[in-house]
Amino acid sequence: MVSIPAEPHQHGGTLRSNSNVSQTATASSSILYSDGIRITNDVDCNMYYIGGVQVHFPFKPYPSQLGMMNHMIRALNKAQNTMIESPTGSGKSLALLCASLGWKSSHAMKQKQLLANTSQTIRKFCKHNRSLVAAKYAELGDNADPTITVTAVISGKPGFDIDVKPDNSSEDKLTALAAGKLEAESANQDDFTEETRGVIQKSAGDDKPADGSGSDSLYSKNHSIDYPRTATVAVLQERALISRTETVDYILDLAKSKIPDGLTDEDIAVLNSYKDAGPNVGHKPRIYFGTRTHKQVAQLVDELRRKTPYRLRTAVLGSRAQTCIHNRANKATKNGESVDDACRALIDEDGCKPFQSFRRLVGNRKLAVGGELEIWDLEDIVRLGKAQFACPYYAGREMAETAELVFCPYNYILDPGVRDAAGIKLENNIVILDEAHNIENAARDAGSYEVTDQQLSLLAYDCGGMIDERILVEEHRLVMVLADTLRNWLQGESIEYEYRDYETLTSVWPKSNVSVDDLLRFLALTPEVIHRLEAAQKAIDAHIKEVRAQRDHPNSSAANANNYEDAEIFGNNNGASNNPGQSTPHISSASQRLIEGLLRVLRHVGSSNRFSRDYRVAAIRYPNPDLRESQKRKRHSTAVEPFINIMCFWTMNPGVVFEEIASKAWSIVLTSGTLSPLDSYASELQVDFASTLEANHVIDSERFFAMSVECGPSGTPLEAKYQTTNLLQFQDDMGMAVAEIASKCPDGMLVFAPSYALLGKLSARWEATGHLKTIQEHKEVFFEPQGGSKDDFNNLLDRYRKSLQRTNDVGKRAQRAQRGAVFFAVYRGKASEGIDFTDYYCRTVVNIGIPYPAFKDVKVVLKREYNDSRSSTASAASAGSLLQLSPKQQPLLNGSKWYDIQAFRAVNQALGRCLRHKNDWGAIIMLESRFTYPWNIARLSKWVRGHMRIYKSFNDAKHDLDVFYVARTKEDLVAASEAIGEDNVSVVDLTLE
């Protein structure tokens, strides 16, 4: 038996006793659950009943984890959407994985049991009401086809209890039928008796074609079962089971006046449950688990593999850049070409051997059920792909089609084009979006589209080449005219730009005197033309599909084309093959994607679409950065356009894409350590969230210190507004405050500022006054760079960590308080999210100011105006005005409230860099007077706002902070001495003045 930990984990909050949560110790053994999920004996675990669901968990959950799992399971039971905020370090990912997989197993078993009970009830009905059933089918025989095909028995929809995909192989069909039969037996649902099989075989033999063809195919439409009106009970039972839904309706209609003979109230309740389940009866939802980055995806896979006992078919969706193993494609970036372009070109010219053998990787035993890499990440499949010289990218996509749990960055789910290309099917499946604090912005980006004049030129050139080849001439000409029209308009002088930001000019529609419809008519984009373009797109897509099918499957028709090439959103190609004799040319994938993207937004922006008011059309112009370089080359340079011109279709409403996801998914679960404030999600995403949960931190309240300070050491109010940040007195007092904290804070320290401009201004002033030198006397100083490559930032971060590692050897712990490092960063910057500053890497987070979005940024201005207009429309509607919102158009927060929420969400994200696990400790310091106001504190995450201490005097705050640092550092010293067996370690150096 697995022992239950004697000491409960109760840090940072308590969980009330709940009858829905109970605990049972279970032996660590290998158990095969329904839906292909197994419980391995490789990971010791406890089993808990949470909300009526068995959940296997590797240790005794924290109260916050129990709360999360209970909350999530209740939402999944009701097929509802929910939001869960749980601080970083509280075991959120582990709780989400175990709860969702436990529910999935339980749901599958319940569905199989429901089907079995329904079948049993139908058999009882037929046995005790034979004359009634015979009369019913006699009546049907007078008015309908008296035969029913075997196809009706075994066909089904993917993801349901019987899932058979017939093909051209009779042997495969028989195997599939046997598989369906075995699955039925596993749930005690053997719906085919020996007598019925005799009828099937006899009917099939009677209908055998004279030439003998199709004799082995039980799927033939000619192979039918004829039910005579004098049929036996067994035959009537099978007939009733074949038309299970119709039979259930018939019995329930009879039960309205009298319960049929042989049935009980419990039987009728079973049939009602079957009817209530509707088309989802027997459905086994797949889980799509999305997070922000591929790195976070890898962390989730590691949690599932290392810490949970659940084993099932999984897959990870990644990009070509991460998974391509072809040397030529990987070297493409050195020539300015993307891996996507090179990959697509290699496949088009039939020069990619890994692609041709990717199914070898799909069948690799290590990746199979029970294999050592049954749960794999991108690194695993790339390593195996290299060993077998088989493509990991296409192998991963195929495995995702049958996986029960699919991991991916969440933009794969949000972006409609990427979603279709990846083969993601949302219908009645579960969507979990972790790190979802940026989901509103990500959804707006997914629903928007931008195209440059350079891209339009390439599209026109591509189409011109197809016209020269006499391929779909009219269709390609129509697209070429569209590209030329938009490019000429962008490059012309007719646009009046009303926004100017340095050298960037922007014009936005609708204007006071020109609507978006007026602009579209000016560009000849009438509804009729858009409809013709859609037809042209379908013809072009069909041509590309046929060409690729002929290349990949020379002996098959386009109808059997490999579905991996249906929509290459992830990558481009170079159009025609380098060897024209081998294949028919077609436009590049980049051009194909551009047509699709343009038409997708054009369908929304026209006045006939209900989302038309949610879009803004913009034209942007800025100097071409390549122009200066070309001028250096002088006469050797090629012609370079002086400006870059962009046509933008910006959606102000993330619900444009998110509403579609919510309408299809079984449930959507939004989670993050910093969702607060929660006010805007339902209205912004146009989705109803039936429940929300704000979990407590697992860290004991004594292990973190949160405070806001109104004034600096010399009494200057610390209010980092635009008007005050230029004052030298403010800059100096802020420098003194940071220096004082740095002198007392042990180990690592993060300081966040609202912008790079303010950070640069403060550092320049502190260097002049000597405050920066004072900080450097105590800590090594690092500044987050504006811009730069990801590698440059990672190198800087490594230097910061190594600086802290040097002063954290066990033998040097007595001197830790005197050294360390400080990292100055910016809210929403690279250091503000997704980076683990655990333990001594961050003992203090200092927050300067409130990071409101750039007030004059064009998109911010438009979004605020849009929310104000929608908010006022909703107010007018509620007051009885004739203005009414559509049922899908929920009222939004006004522009000012939306603007505020963006700022506080960024603050909460920065606060989460500290306190990464239950034994961690640290301080959160708000050097901003506005965080002494209760209404601003209320916008912080729950785990912070309940412990915020407010100080008017910096000296008072410093004293209490010193006490906290000394107490926690002594604890660390004691722990270190116990670890190395030293009883007498000096703590004199830890006494702080």
mmCIF file of C-alpha atoms in Angstrom, residues 217-402:
data_model
loop_
_atom_site.group_PDB
_atom_site.id
_atom_site.type_symbol
_atom_site.label_atom_id
_atom_site.label_comp_id
_atom_site.label_asym_id
_atom_site.label_seq_id
_atom_site.Cartn_x
_atom_site.Cartn_y
_atom_site.Cartn_z
ATOM 1 C CA SER A 217 -16.659 -7.208 -48.335
ATOM 2 C CA LEU A 218 -19.155 -7.006 -45.513
ATOM 3 C CA TYR A 219 -19.346 -3.265 -46.149
ATOM 4 C CA SER A 220 -20.969 -3.602 -49.554
ATOM 5 C CA LYS A 221 -24.221 -1.706 -49.728
ATOM 6 C CA ASN A 222 -25.745 -4.787 -51.377
ATOM 7 C CA HIS A 223 -25.074 -6.885 -48.281
ATOM 8 C CA SER A 224 -28.198 -6.261 -46.250
ATOM 9 C CA ILE A 225 -30.241 -7.885 -43.541
ATOM 10 C CA ASP A 226 -33.853 -8.668 -44.353
ATOM 11 C CA TYR A 227 -36.080 -8.818 -41.282
ATOM 12 C CA PRO A 228 -39.276 -10.823 -41.932
ATOM 13 C CA ARG A 229 -42.340 -9.821 -39.989
ATOM 14 C CA THR A 230 -42.249 -13.199 -38.264
ATOM 15 C CA ALA A 231 -38.685 -12.663 -37.064
ATOM 16 C CA THR A 232 -37.490 -14.209 -33.830
ATOM 17 C CA VAL A 233 -36.879 -12.162 -30.708
ATOM 18 C CA ALA A 234 -33.115 -12.284 -31.318
ATOM 19 C CA VAL A 235 -33.469 -10.853 -34.808
ATOM 20 C CA LEU A 236 -35.853 -8.166 -33.581
ATOM 21 C CA GLN A 237 -33.390 -7.270 -30.856
ATOM 22 C CA GLU A 238 -30.593 -6.828 -33.359
ATOM 23 C CA ARG A 239 -32.842 -4.753 -35.603
ATOM 24 C CA ALA A 240 -33.716 -2.543 -32.655
ATOM 25 C CA LEU A 241 -30.088 -2.191 -31.618
ATOM 26 C CA ILE A 242 -28.999 -1.222 -35.110
ATOM 27 C CA SER A 243 -31.443 1.703 -34.951
ATOM 28 C CA ARG A 244 -30.697 2.347 -31.298
ATOM 29 C CA THR A 245 -31.613 6.052 -31.248
ATOM 30 C CA GLU A 246 -34.930 5.516 -33.041
ATOM 31 C CA THR A 247 -35.729 2.581 -30.757
ATOM 32 C CA VAL A 248 -35.024 4.665 -27.657
ATOM 33 C CA ASP A 249 -37.345 7.418 -28.907
ATOM 34 C CA TYR A 250 -40.055 4.825 -29.612
ATOM 35 C CA ILE A 251 -39.829 3.288 -26.136
ATOM 36 C CA LEU A 252 -39.843 6.695 -24.433
ATOM 37 C CA ASP A 253 -42.942 7.699 -26.404
ATOM 38 C CA LEU A 254 -44.684 4.558 -25.196
ATOM 39 C CA ALA A 255 -43.542 5.240 -21.625
ATOM 40 C CA LYS A 256 -45.327 8.596 -21.592
ATOM 41 C CA SER A 257 -48.629 6.757 -21.145
ATOM 42 C CA LYS A 258 -47.428 3.477 -19.617
ATOM 43 C CA ILE A 259 -44.063 1.888 -18.912
ATOM 44 C CA PRO A 260 -43.752 -1.028 -21.389
ATOM 45 C CA ASP A 261 -43.865 -4.586 -20.086
ATOM 46 C CA GLY A 262 -40.595 -5.891 -18.711
ATOM 47 C CA LEU A 263 -39.127 -2.428 -18.050
ATOM 48 C CA THR A 264 -38.744 -0.474 -14.812
ATOM 49 C CA ASP A 265 -38.387 3.171 -13.877
ATOM 50 C CA GLU A 266 -34.626 2.618 -13.759
ATOM 51 C CA ASP A 267 -34.699 1.358 -17.352
ATOM 52 C CA ILE A 268 -36.576 4.451 -18.488
ATOM 53 C CA ALA A 269 -34.057 6.616 -16.639
ATOM 54 C CA VAL A 270 -31.255 4.907 -18.574
ATOM 55 C CA LEU A 271 -32.987 5.640 -21.861
ATOM 56 C CA ASN A 272 -33.539 9.255 -20.847
ATOM 57 C CA SER A 273 -29.826 9.565 -20.059
ATOM 58 C CA TYR A 274 -29.037 8.157 -23.495
ATOM 59 C CA LYS A 275 -31.396 10.631 -25.116
ATOM 60 C CA ASP A 276 -30.003 13.559 -23.112
ATOM 61 C CA ALA A 277 -26.491 12.711 -24.299
ATOM 62 C CA GLY A 278 -27.697 13.261 -27.857
ATOM 63 C CA PRO A 279 -25.133 12.932 -30.641
ATOM 64 C CA ASN A 280 -22.298 12.889 -28.070
ATOM 65 C CA VAL A 281 -23.243 9.506 -26.656
ATOM 66 C CA GLY A 282 -20.177 7.287 -26.741
ATOM 67 C CA HIS A 283 -17.901 10.207 -27.543
ATOM 68 C CA LYS A 284 -14.381 10.169 -26.073
ATOM 69 C CA PRO A 285 -13.082 13.759 -26.024
ATOM 70 C CA ARG A 286 -9.498 14.382 -27.021
ATOM 71 C CA ILE A 287 -7.538 16.881 -24.933
ATOM 72 C CA TYR A 288 -5.668 19.727 -26.628
ATOM 73 C CA PHE A 289 -3.270 21.224 -24.091
ATOM 74 C CA GLY A 290 -1.874 24.533 -25.336
ATOM 75 C CA THR A 291 0.634 26.820 -23.705
ATOM 76 C CA ARG A 292 2.566 29.891 -24.752
ATOM 77 C CA THR A 293 5.896 28.534 -26.026
ATOM 78 C CA HIS A 294 7.525 25.296 -27.160
ATOM 79 C CA LYS A 295 9.736 25.418 -24.073
ATOM 80 C CA GLN A 296 6.672 25.376 -21.840
ATOM 81 C CA VAL A 297 5.243 22.516 -23.922
ATOM 82 C CA ALA A 298 8.405 20.516 -23.152
ATOM 83 C CA GLN A 299 7.946 21.235 -19.446
ATOM 84 C CA LEU A 300 4.370 19.904 -19.568
ATOM 85 C CA VAL A 301 5.483 16.710 -21.303
ATOM 86 C CA ASP A 302 8.167 16.238 -18.670
ATOM 87 C CA GLU A 303 5.598 16.683 -15.875
ATOM 88 C CA LEU A 304 3.322 14.067 -17.440
ATOM 89 C CA ARG A 305 6.131 11.575 -18.006
ATOM 90 C CA ARG A 306 8.055 11.995 -14.758
ATOM 91 C CA LYS A 307 5.471 12.857 -12.128
ATOM 92 C CA THR A 308 2.149 11.300 -13.159
ATOM 93 C CA PRO A 309 1.205 7.622 -13.437
ATOM 94 C CA TYR A 310 -0.953 8.198 -16.535
ATOM 95 C CA ARG A 311 0.134 6.585 -19.801
ATOM 96 C CA LEU A 312 -1.715 7.136 -23.076
ATOM 97 C CA ARG A 313 -1.198 8.055 -26.719
ATOM 98 C CA THR A 314 0.242 11.570 -26.837
ATOM 99 C CA ALA A 315 1.630 13.846 -29.524
ATOM 100 C CA VAL A 316 3.400 17.193 -29.713
ATOM 101 C CA LEU A 317 2.855 19.600 -32.593
ATOM 102 C CA GLY A 318 5.943 21.585 -33.521
ATOM 103 C CA SER A 319 7.241 23.678 -36.387
ATOM 104 C CA ARG A 320 9.566 22.613 -39.181
ATOM 105 C CA ALA A 321 12.269 24.868 -37.771
ATOM 106 C CA GLN A 322 12.350 22.698 -34.640
ATOM 107 C CA THR A 323 11.910 19.281 -36.220
ATOM 108 C CA CYS A 324 13.486 19.290 -39.701
ATOM 109 C CA ILE A 325 16.472 16.923 -39.961
ATOM 110 C CA HIS A 326 17.438 17.537 -43.600
ATOM 111 C CA ASN A 327 20.838 19.232 -43.792
ATOM 112 C CA ARG A 328 19.943 21.285 -46.849
ATOM 113 C CA ALA A 329 16.829 22.691 -45.213
ATOM 114 C CA ASN A 330 18.624 23.457 -41.953
ATOM 115 C CA LYS A 331 21.351 25.357 -43.797
ATOM 116 C CA ALA A 332 18.771 27.455 -45.633
ATOM 117 C CA THR A 333 18.747 30.185 -42.967
ATOM 118 C CA LYS A 334 22.355 31.027 -43.789
ATOM 119 C CA ASN A 335 21.180 32.016 -47.272
ATOM 120 C CA GLY A 336 18.304 34.129 -46.005
ATOM 121 C CA GLU A 337 15.758 31.383 -46.719
ATOM 122 C CA SER A 338 13.479 29.919 -44.069
ATOM 123 C CA VAL A 339 13.457 26.248 -43.114
ATOM 124 C CA ASP A 340 9.808 26.179 -44.172
ATOM 125 C CA ASP A 341 10.660 27.370 -47.696
ATOM 126 C CA ALA A 342 13.513 24.899 -48.059
ATOM 127 C CA CYS A 343 11.437 21.994 -46.739
ATOM 128 C CA ARG A 344 8.557 22.660 -49.083
ATOM 129 C CA ALA A 345 10.931 23.024 -52.040
ATOM 130 C CA LEU A 346 12.650 19.721 -51.261
ATOM 131 C CA ILE A 347 9.332 17.899 -51.103
ATOM 132 C CA ASP A 348 8.118 19.479 -54.345
ATOM 133 C CA GLU A 349 11.192 18.358 -56.201
ATOM 134 C CA ASP A 350 10.954 14.892 -54.625
ATOM 135 C CA GLY A 351 14.288 15.418 -52.931
ATOM 136 C CA CYS A 352 13.399 14.818 -49.285
ATOM 137 C CA LYS A 353 14.067 11.220 -48.284
ATOM 138 C CA PRO A 354 13.016 11.725 -44.633
ATOM 139 C CA PHE A 355 9.579 12.864 -45.813
ATOM 140 C CA GLN A 356 9.209 9.772 -47.959
ATOM 141 C CA SER A 357 9.865 7.511 -44.975
ATOM 142 C CA PHE A 358 8.190 9.404 -42.132
ATOM 143 C CA ARG A 359 5.743 6.552 -41.499
ATOM 144 C CA ARG A 360 8.649 4.406 -40.356
ATOM 145 C CA LEU A 361 8.924 6.813 -37.452
ATOM 146 C CA VAL A 362 5.185 6.640 -36.789
ATOM 147 C CA GLY A 363 5.542 2.884 -36.360
ATOM 148 C CA ASN A 364 8.641 3.029 -34.166
ATOM 149 C CA ARG A 365 8.242 0.663 -31.203
ATOM 150 C CA LYS A 366 9.701 3.164 -28.779
ATOM 151 C CA LEU A 367 6.834 5.560 -29.554
ATOM 152 C CA ALA A 368 4.155 2.855 -29.453
ATOM 153 C CA VAL A 369 1.803 2.180 -26.556
ATOM 154 C CA GLY A 370 3.938 0.764 -23.773
ATOM 155 C CA GLY A 371 7.172 1.879 -25.436
ATOM 156 C CA GLU A 372 9.888 3.679 -23.526
ATOM 157 C CA LEU A 373 8.956 6.933 -25.311
ATOM 158 C CA GLU A 374 5.199 6.436 -25.278
ATOM 159 C CA ILE A 375 5.081 9.983 -23.919
ATOM 160 C CA TRP A 376 7.531 11.929 -26.071
ATOM 161 C CA ASP A 377 8.589 15.490 -26.704
ATOM 162 C CA LEU A 378 10.115 17.144 -29.753
ATOM 163 C CA GLU A 379 13.666 16.326 -28.719
ATOM 164 C CA ASP A 380 12.770 12.621 -28.501
ATOM 165 C CA ILE A 381 11.153 12.410 -31.909
ATOM 166 C CA VAL A 382 13.902 14.455 -33.573
ATOM 167 C CA ARG A 383 16.535 12.139 -32.120
ATOM 168 C CA LEU A 384 14.663 9.060 -33.375
ATOM 169 C CA GLY A 385 14.046 10.734 -36.713
ATOM 170 C CA LYS A 386 17.750 11.299 -37.206
ATOM 171 C CA ALA A 387 18.476 7.678 -36.327
ATOM 172 C CA GLN A 388 15.938 6.417 -38.886
ATOM 173 C CA PHE A 389 16.329 9.289 -41.338
ATOM 174 C CA ALA A 390 12.570 9.792 -41.137
ATOM 175 C CA CYS A 391 10.793 13.140 -40.893
ATOM 176 C CA PRO A 392 9.747 14.046 -37.312
ATOM 177 C CA TYR A 393 7.537 16.922 -38.502
ATOM 178 C CA TYR A 394 5.144 14.836 -40.599
ATOM 179 C CA ALA A 395 5.351 11.878 -38.224
ATOM 180 C CA GLY A 396 4.221 14.101 -35.357
ATOM 181 C CA ARG A 397 1.293 15.401 -37.362
ATOM 182 C CA GLU A 398 0.113 11.894 -38.206
ATOM 183 C CA MET A 399 0.427 10.701 -34.619
ATOM 184 C CA ALA A 400 -1.610 13.707 -33.462
ATOM 185 C CA GLU A 401 -4.562 12.375 -35.461
ATOM 186 C CA THR A 402 -4.952 9.382 -33.144
#
